[in-house]
């Protein structure tokens, strides 16, 4: 059963709704499920599926998996302190999206879906294309015209049909929704299941830290699935008594596209309408986050914040990570920019356990990175 997060209406998942009739996003209903604790972790399972007992009990399904999850957590010196870097760009298709997509595709495949439409800034599309190919699902992916060539090649190589849409990320979504009038819309942003697959990275951090929560998490945020996933995971651990308080969640956005920042600063429950500009952090260039209300609630309850960063700060973060050996796409580098600022201002301090997720591989964005190396965004 799926319940609307806005009006509370119940929806039968067998009818394949991708959103409520009121326009609100849906979430799965847990019935009789226990929250995660260390005794429910199954170390004999591969990757993220060691936490399978925490996934919503939907229809019986065959796992569509490539071993996603259980990515490295690296202790990294950071100036006079240290930070833990979660290398989720080492997932099978090169981004953390594989966690959510493995679960999402497993569920819809079990419900009989054999053709899907997805829209993406690139990483989710590449992941959907790969997992759909593995499941035998026909896939069409809509991407903005500006999407990095490496991501587009990855999508088409998996056998999916690639549709480039001129204009903004939001124009791409509208084109996909129109096309989905006759085909199942497997949007990872609207999906009730995607964030539950994503939450497994937070369980991994907890387990890799010796069954302890970090004090703070730095999370790139466009649509906000990382923030929602973190909140879901650590809320379960709090309920089960494994941790004593939620870690502070810091949702990170580029100044050129920061609808959640505006809402957070005004104490508004919903994202603000904005005029977006082009950003090197293309993976989080989302002006209309459909689950923005959930993201803002999660950040506030954790005692964290929503922050924005300039193009130069993000680029400097990218170069810093590269010099440390982490070749990520510029979107991921916003976590480095956040670490620098928060340690400099004293918001984060030495002795605190701070973790950041590195979300996507730089190998996907070689064309963009090469262009930026020639013409870096100084003062832009």
CSV table of C-alpha atoms in Angstrom, one decimal:
chain,number,residue,atom,x,y,z
A,1,UNK,CA,0.0,0.0,0.0
A,2,UNK,CA,1.2,3.5,-0.8
A,3,UNK,CA,0.1,6.6,1.0
A,4,UNK,CA,0.1,10.2,-0.2
A,5,UNK,CA,2.5,12.4,1.8
A,6,UNK,CA,0.2,15.4,1.2
A,7,UNK,CA,-3.5,14.3,1.6
A,8,UNK,CA,-3.0,10.9,3.2
A,9,UNK,CA,-5.0,9.0,0.6
A,10,UNK,CA,-4.1,5.3,0.3
A,11,UNK,CA,-3.2,4.0,-3.2
A,12,UNK,CA,-2.8,0.3,-4.3
A,13,UNK,CA,0.7,-0.2,-5.7
A,14,UNK,CA,-0.7,-2.8,-8.1
A,15,UNK,CA,-2.4,0.0,-10.0
A,16,UNK,CA,1.0,1.4,-10.6
A,17,UNK,CA,0.4,5.0,-9.5
A,18,UNK,CA,3.5,7.3,-9.7
A,19,UNK,CA,1.8,10.0,-7.7
A,20,UNK,CA,-1.5,10.7,-5.9
A,21,UNK,CA,-4.5,12.1,-7.7
A,22,UNK,CA,-4.0,15.2,-5.6
A,23,UNK,CA,-0.6,15.6,-7.1
A,24,UNK,CA,1.3,14.6,-4.0
A,25,UNK,CA,4.2,12.1,-3.8
A,26,UNK,CA,3.6,8.6,-2.4
A,27,UNK,CA,5.4,6.7,0.2
A,28,UNK,CA,5.1,2.9,1.1
A,29,UNK,CA,3.3,1.9,4.3
A,30,UNK,CA,5.2,-0.3,6.7
A,31,UNK,CA,3.0,-2.8,8.4
A,32,UNK,CA,4.5,-4.7,11.4
A,33,UNK,CA,8.1,-4.0,10.3
A,34,UNK,CA,10.7,-3.6,13.0
A,35,UNK,CA,13.2,-0.7,12.7
A,36,UNK,CA,16.8,-1.6,11.8
A,37,UNK,CA,19.2,-2.7,14.4
A,38,UNK,CA,22.6,-4.5,14.3
A,39,UNK,CA,21.0,-7.9,14.8
A,40,UNK,CA,18.9,-7.5,11.7
A,41,UNK,CA,22.0,-6.9,9.5
A,42,UNK,CA,22.7,-9.9,7.3
A,43,UNK,CA,26.5,-9.9,6.6
A,44,UNK,CA,26.1,-12.9,4.3
A,45,UNK,CA,24.2,-10.8,1.8
A,46,UNK,CA,26.0,-8.8,-0.9
A,47,UNK,CA,26.1,-5.0,-0.9
A,48,UNK,CA,23.1,-3.0,0.2
A,49,UNK,CA,21.0,-6.1,0.5
A,50,UNK,CA,22.5,-6.8,3.9
A,51,UNK,CA,19.8,-4.4,5.1
A,52,UNK,CA,17.0,-6.0,3.1
A,53,UNK,CA,14.8,-6.5,6.2
A,54,UNK,CA,14.5,-2.7,6.4
A,55,UNK,CA,13.1,-2.3,2.9
A,56,UNK,CA,9.3,-1.8,2.7
A,57,UNK,CA,7.5,-5.1,2.5
A,58,UNK,CA,6.1,-4.7,-1.0
A,59,UNK,CA,5.2,-7.6,-3.4
A,60,UNK,CA,7.5,-10.6,-3.5
A,61,UNK,CA,10.2,-9.7,-6.0
A,62,UNK,CA,13.3,-11.1,-7.7
A,63,UNK,CA,16.2,-8.8,-7.0
A,64,UNK,CA,17.6,-7.0,-10.0
A,65,UNK,CA,21.1,-6.4,-8.7
A,66,UNK,CA,24.7,-5.9,-9.7
A,67,UNK,CA,26.2,-6.0,-6.2
A,68,UNK,CA,25.5,-2.3,-5.5
A,69,UNK,CA,26.5,-0.9,-2.1
A,70,UNK,CA,29.0,-1.6,0.6
A,71,UNK,CA,31.2,1.1,-0.8
A,72,UNK,CA,34.4,2.3,0.9
A,73,UNK,CA,34.3,4.7,3.8
A,74,UNK,CA,37.7,6.5,3.9
A,75,UNK,CA,39.1,8.4,6.8
A,76,UNK,CA,40.6,11.5,5.2
A,77,UNK,CA,42.8,14.2,6.7
A,78,UNK,CA,41.2,17.6,6.1
A,79,UNK,CA,43.4,20.4,7.2
A,80,UNK,CA,43.8,20.2,10.9
A,81,UNK,CA,41.0,17.7,11.3
A,82,UNK,CA,39.5,14.8,9.4
A,83,UNK,CA,36.4,13.7,7.6
A,84,UNK,CA,35.0,10.4,6.5
A,85,UNK,CA,34.3,10.1,2.7
A,86,UNK,CA,31.7,7.6,1.5
A,87,UNK,CA,32.8,6.6,-2.0
A,88,UNK,CA,29.5,5.9,-3.6
A,89,UNK,CA,30.8,6.7,-7.0
A,90,UNK,CA,32.2,3.2,-6.9
A,91,UNK,CA,28.7,1.7,-7.4
A,92,UNK,CA,28.3,-0.4,-10.6
A,93,UNK,CA,27.2,2.5,-13.0
A,94,UNK,CA,29.4,5.1,-11.2
A,95,UNK,CA,26.9,6.8,-8.9
A,96,UNK,CA,24.9,6.3,-5.7
A,97,UNK,CA,21.7,6.2,-7.8
A,98,UNK,CA,22.3,2.4,-8.2
A,99,UNK,CA,21.1,1.8,-4.7
A,100,UNK,CA,17.6,3.3,-5.3
A,101,UNK,CA,17.4,2.0,-8.8
A,102,UNK,CA,18.1,-1.6,-7.9
A,103,UNK,CA,15.2,-1.6,-5.4
A,104,UNK,CA,12.9,0.5,-7.7
A,105,UNK,CA,13.4,-1.7,-10.8
A,106,UNK,CA,13.1,-4.9,-8.7
A,107,UNK,CA,9.7,-3.7,-7.4
A,108,UNK,CA,8.2,-2.5,-10.8
A,109,UNK,CA,9.5,-5.6,-12.5
A,110,UNK,CA,7.6,-7.8,-10.0
A,111,UNK,CA,4.5,-5.7,-10.7
A,112,UNK,CA,4.7,-6.6,-14.4
A,113,UNK,CA,6.1,-3.4,-15.8
A,114,UNK,CA,8.0,-4.1,-19.0
A,115,UNK,CA,8.5,-0.6,-20.5
A,116,UNK,CA,9.4,2.6,-18.7
A,117,UNK,CA,10.1,6.3,-19.2
A,118,UNK,CA,12.6,8.1,-16.9
A,119,UNK,CA,13.9,11.7,-16.9
A,120,UNK,CA,17.2,12.5,-15.4
A,121,UNK,CA,20.2,14.9,-15.4
A,122,UNK,CA,22.2,11.9,-16.3
A,123,UNK,CA,23.2,9.6,-13.5
A,124,UNK,CA,19.8,8.3,-12.7
A,125,UNK,CA,19.1,7.8,-16.4
A,126,UNK,CA,22.3,5.8,-16.8
A,127,UNK,CA,21.4,3.7,-13.8
A,128,UNK,CA,17.8,3.1,-15.0
A,129,UNK,CA,19.1,2.1,-18.4
A,130,UNK,CA,21.5,-0.4,-16.9
A,131,UNK,CA,19.1,-2.0,-14.4
A,132,UNK,CA,16.3,-2.0,-17.0
A,133,UNK,CA,18.5,-3.9,-19.4
A,134,UNK,CA,19.3,-6.4,-16.7
A,135,UNK,CA,15.6,-6.8,-16.0
A,136,UNK,CA,14.5,-7.1,-19.6
A,137,UNK,CA,12.6,-3.8,-19.4
A,138,UNK,CA,12.4,-1.5,-22.4
A,139,UNK,CA,13.6,1.9,-21.4
A,140,UNK,CA,13.4,5.5,-22.7
A,141,UNK,CA,15.4,8.2,-20.9
A,142,UNK,CA,14.8,11.9,-21.3
A,143,UNK,CA,17.8,14.2,-20.4
A,144,UNK,CA,18.5,17.9,-20.7
A,145,UNK,CA,20.4,18.9,-23.8
A,146,UNK,CA,23.3,20.0,-21.6
A,147,UNK,CA,23.9,16.6,-20.0
A,148,UNK,CA,27.5,15.4,-20.1
A,149,UNK,CA,28.4,13.3,-23.1
A,150,UNK,CA,29.7,10.5,-20.9
A,151,UNK,CA,26.4,9.9,-19.2
A,152,UNK,CA,24.6,10.0,-22.6
A,153,UNK,CA,26.9,7.4,-24.0
A,154,UNK,CA,26.4,5.2,-20.9
A,155,UNK,CA,22.6,5.4,-21.4
A,156,UNK,CA,22.6,4.4,-25.1
A,157,UNK,CA,25.2,1.7,-24.5
A,158,UNK,CA,22.8,0.0,-22.2
A,159,UNK,CA,20.3,-0.2,-25.0
A,160,UNK,CA,18.0,2.6,-23.8
A,161,UNK,CA,16.5,5.2,-26.1
A,162,UNK,CA,18.0,8.6,-25.3
A,163,UNK,CA,15.8,11.7,-25.8
A,164,UNK,CA,17.6,15.0,-25.4
A,165,UNK,CA,15.3,18.0,-24.5
A,166,UNK,CA,16.3,21.6,-25.1
A,167,UNK,CA,16.0,24.0,-22.2
A,168,UNK,CA,16.0,23.3,-18.4
A,169,UNK,CA,15.9,20.2,-16.3
A,170,UNK,CA,12.2,21.1,-15.6
A,171,UNK,CA,11.5,21.2,-19.3
A,172,UNK,CA,12.9,17.6,-19.5
A,173,UNK,CA,10.6,16.5,-16.7
A,174,UNK,CA,7.5,17.9,-18.4
A,175,UNK,CA,8.4,16.2,-21.7
A,176,UNK,CA,8.8,12.9,-19.9
A,177,UNK,CA,5.5,13.3,-18.1
A,178,UNK,CA,3.8,14.0,-21.4
A,179,UNK,CA,5.4,10.9,-23.0
A,180,UNK,CA,4.4,8.8,-20.0
A,181,UNK,CA,0.7,9.2,-20.6
A,182,UNK,CA,0.9,5.9,-22.4
A,183,UNK,CA,3.9,4.3,-20.7
A,184,UNK,CA,4.8,3.7,-17.0
A,185,UNK,CA,6.6,6.7,-15.6
A,186,UNK,CA,9.4,5.3,-13.5
A,187,UNK,CA,10.6,8.6,-12.2
A,188,UNK,CA,13.2,8.1,-9.4
A,189,UNK,CA,12.1,11.5,-8.0
A,190,UNK,CA,8.5,10.5,-7.6
A,191,UNK,CA,9.1,6.8,-6.8
A,192,UNK,CA,7.9,5.6,-3.4
A,193,UNK,CA,10.7,3.1,-3.3
A,194,UNK,CA,13.8,4.9,-4.6
A,195,UNK,CA,14.7,6.7,-1.3
A,196,UNK,CA,14.5,3.4,0.6
A,197,UNK,CA,17.1,1.9,-1.6
A,198,UNK,CA,19.2,5.0,-1.2
A,199,UNK,CA,19.0,4.9,2.7
A,200,UNK,CA,21.2,1.8,2.7
A,201,UNK,CA,24.3,4.1,2.3
A,202,UNK,CA,23.5,5.6,5.7
A,203,UNK,CA,23.2,2.2,7.3
A,204,UNK,CA,26.6,1.4,5.8
A,205,UNK,CA,28.1,4.5,7.3
A,206,UNK,CA,26.7,3.5,10.7
A,207,UNK,CA,28.0,0.0,10.5
A,208,UNK,CA,31.4,1.0,9.1
A,209,UNK,CA,31.8,3.4,12.0
A,210,UNK,CA,31.4,0.6,14.4
A,211,UNK,CA,27.6,0.9,14.7
A,212,UNK,CA,27.8,4.5,15.6
A,213,UNK,CA,26.2,7.5,13.8
A,214,UNK,CA,28.3,10.4,12.6
A,215,UNK,CA,27.7,13.8,14.2
A,216,UNK,CA,27.1,15.4,10.8
A,217,UNK,CA,26.5,14.4,7.2
A,218,UNK,CA,27.2,16.5,4.1
A,219,UNK,CA,24.8,15.7,1.3
A,220,UNK,CA,24.5,17.2,-2.2
A,221,UNK,CA,20.8,18.0,-2.7
A,222,UNK,CA,18.8,18.6,-5.9
A,223,UNK,CA,15.6,16.6,-5.5
A,224,UNK,CA,16.9,15.5,-2.1
A,225,UNK,CA,16.9,11.7,-2.1
A,226,UNK,CA,20.1,11.5,-0.1
A,227,UNK,CA,18.7,13.7,2.6
A,228,UNK,CA,15.4,11.7,2.7
A,229,UNK,CA,17.3,8.4,2.7
A,230,UNK,CA,19.6,9.5,5.5
A,231,UNK,CA,16.6,10.7,7.6
A,232,UNK,CA,14.8,7.4,7.0
A,233,UNK,CA,17.8,5.3,8.0
A,234,UNK,CA,18.8,7.2,11.1
A,235,UNK,CA,15.2,7.6,12.2
A,236,UNK,CA,15.0,3.8,12.2
A,237,UNK,CA,18.2,3.5,14.2
A,238,UNK,CA,16.9,6.1,16.7
A,239,UNK,CA,13.7,4.2,17.1
A,240,UNK,CA,15.5,0.9,17.7
A,241,UNK,CA,17.8,2.5,20.3
A,242,UNK,CA,20.9,2.0,18.2
A,243,UNK,CA,21.7,5.7,18.3
A,244,UNK,CA,20.7,8.4,20.8
A,245,UNK,CA,20.1,11.3,18.4
A,246,UNK,CA,19.9,12.1,14.7
A,247,UNK,CA,23.1,13.3,13.0
A,248,UNK,CA,22.9,16.9,11.7
A,249,UNK,CA,22.0,16.7,8.0
A,250,UNK,CA,23.4,19.4,5.8
A,251,UNK,CA,21.7,19.7,2.4
A,252,UNK,CA,24.0,21.3,-0.1
A,253,UNK,CA,22.9,23.3,-3.2
A,254,UNK,CA,24.6,25.5,-5.8
A,255,UNK,CA,23.8,29.2,-5.5
A,256,UNK,CA,22.7,29.1,-9.1
A,257,UNK,CA,19.9,26.7,-8.2
A,258,UNK,CA,18.9,26.8,-4.6
A,259,UNK,CA,15.1,26.5,-4.0
A,260,UNK,CA,15.5,24.6,-0.8
A,261,UNK,CA,17.9,27.2,0.6
A,262,UNK,CA,15.4,30.0,0.1
A,263,UNK,CA,12.6,28.0,1.8
A,264,UNK,CA,14.9,27.1,4.7
A,265,UNK,CA,16.0,30.6,5.3
A,266,UNK,CA,12.3,31.8,5.4
A,267,UNK,CA,11.2,28.9,7.6
A,268,UNK,CA,8.8,27.9,4.8
A,269,UNK,CA,7.6,24.3,4.7
A,270,UNK,CA,7.8,24.1,0.9
A,271,UNK,CA,10.5,25.0,-1.7
A,272,UNK,CA,10.5,28.5,-3.1
A,273,UNK,CA,10.0,29.3,-6.8
A,274,UNK,CA,13.3,30.5,-8.2
A,275,UNK,CA,15.0,31.6,-11.4
A,276,UNK,CA,17.8,29.1,-11.9
A,277,UNK,CA,21.1,29.7,-13.7
A,278,UNK,CA,23.5,27.2,-15.3
A,279,UNK,CA,25.7,25.4,-12.8
A,280,UNK,CA,28.7,23.1,-13.0
A,281,UNK,CA,26.8,20.9,-10.4
A,282,UNK,CA,24.4,19.6,-13.1
A,283,UNK,CA,23.4,16.6,-11.0
A,284,UNK,CA,21.6,18.8,-8.4
A,285,UNK,CA,20.3,21.5,-10.7
A,286,UNK,CA,16.6,20.9,-9.7
A,287,UNK,CA,14.5,24.0,-9.4
A,288,UNK,CA,11.3,22.1,-8.5
A,289,UNK,CA,12.1,19.3,-6.0
A,290,UNK,CA,9.0,17.2,-5.8
A,291,UNK,CA,9.7,16.0,-2.3
A,292,UNK,CA,11.0,19.3,-1.1
A,293,UNK,CA,8.7,19.4,1.9
A,294,UNK,CA,10.1,16.1,3.1
A,295,UNK,CA,13.7,17.3,2.6
A,296,UNK,CA,13.1,20.5,4.6
A,297,UNK,CA,11.4,18.6,7.4
A,298,UNK,CA,14.3,16.1,7.6
A,299,UNK,CA,16.9,18.8,7.8
A,300,UNK,CA,15.1,20.8,10.5
A,301,UNK,CA,14.4,17.8,12.7
A,302,UNK,CA,18.1,16.9,12.5
A,303,UNK,CA,19.2,20.3,13.6
A,304,UNK,CA,21.2,20.7,10.4
A,305,UNK,CA,20.9,23.3,7.6
A,306,UNK,CA,20.4,23.9,3.9
A,307,UNK,CA,23.4,25.7,2.4
A,308,UNK,CA,24.4,27.1,-1.0
A,309,UNK,CA,27.8,27.5,-2.6
A,310,UNK,CA,29.2,29.5,-5.5
A,311,UNK,CA,30.5,28.0,-8.7
A,312,UNK,CA,34.0,28.9,-7.7
A,313,UNK,CA,33.6,27.2,-4.3
A,314,UNK,CA,32.3,24.0,-6.0
A,315,UNK,CA,35.2,24.1,-8.5
A,316,UNK,CA,37.8,24.6,-5.8
A,317,UNK,CA,36.3,21.7,-3.9
A,318,UNK,CA,36.6,19.6,-7.1
A,319,UNK,CA,40.3,20.4,-7.5
A,320,UNK,CA,40.9,19.7,-3.8
A,321,UNK,CA,39.3,16.2,-4.0
A,322,UNK,CA,41.2,15.5,-7.2
A,323,UNK,CA,44.5,16.4,-5.5
A,324,UNK,CA,43.6,13.9,-2.8
A,325,UNK,CA,43.0,11.2,-5.4
A,326,UNK,CA,39.2,11.3,-5.6
A,327,UNK,CA,38.1,11.8,-9.2
A,328,UNK,CA,34.5,12.8,-8.9
A,329,UNK,CA,32.1,14.8,-11.1
A,330,UNK,CA,31.7,18.5,-10.1
A,331,UNK,CA,28.3,17.9,-8.5
A,332,UNK,CA,30.0,15.7,-5.8
A,333,UNK,CA,32.6,18.4,-5.1
A,334,UNK,CA,30.0,20.6,-3.3
A,335,UNK,CA,30.6,18.3,-0.3
A,336,UNK,CA,34.2,19.4,-0.2
A,337,UNK,CA,33.1,23.1,-0.5
A,338,UNK,CA,30.8,22.5,2.5
A,339,UNK,CA,33.5,20.8,4.6
A,340,UNK,CA,35.9,23.7,4.0
A,341,UNK,CA,33.3,26.4,5.0
A,342,UNK,CA,31.8,24.5,8.0
A,343,UNK,CA,35.2,23.7,9.5
A,344,UNK,CA,36.5,27.3,8.8
A,345,UNK,CA,33.4,28.8,10.5
A,346,UNK,CA,33.5,26.4,13.5
A,347,UNK,CA,30.1,24.9,12.7
A,348,UNK,CA,32.0,21.6,12.4
A,349,UNK,CA,34.9,21.0,14.8
A,350,UNK,CA,37.8,18.7,15.3
A,351,UNK,CA,36.6,15.7,17.3
A,352,UNK,CA,33.3,15.6,15.6
A,353,UNK,CA,32.6,12.6,13.3
A,354,UNK,CA,31.7,14.2,10.0
A,355,UNK,CA,30.9,12.2,6.9
A,356,UNK,CA,30.3,13.2,3.3
A,357,UNK,CA,29.1,11.2,0.4
A,358,UNK,CA,30.9,11.5,-3.0
A,359,UNK,CA,28.0,10.7,-5.4
A,360,UNK,CA,29.3,10.4,-9.0
A,361,UNK,CA,32.4,9.4,-10.9
A,362,UNK,CA,34.4,12.1,-12.8
A,363,UNK,CA,34.7,9.5,-15.6
A,364,UNK,CA,31.1,10.4,-16.5
A,365,UNK,CA,31.8,14.1,-17.0
A,366,UNK,CA,35.2,14.2,-18.9
A,367,UNK,CA,33.9,16.7,-21.5
A,368,UNK,CA,32.6,19.1,-18.9
A,369,UNK,CA,35.7,18.8,-16.7
A,370,UNK,CA,38.1,19.4,-19.7
A,371,UNK,CA,36.1,22.5,-20.5
A,372,UNK,CA,36.3,23.7,-16.9
A,373,UNK,CA,40.0,23.1,-16.7
A,374,UNK,CA,40.5,25.4,-19.7
A,375,UNK,CA,38.0,28.0,-18.4
A,376,UNK,CA,37.4,27.6,-14.7
A,377,UNK,CA,34.5,29.4,-13.1
A,378,UNK,CA,36.5,32.1,-11.3
A,379,UNK,CA,34.2,34.9,-10.3
A,380,UNK,CA,31.3,33.5,-12.3
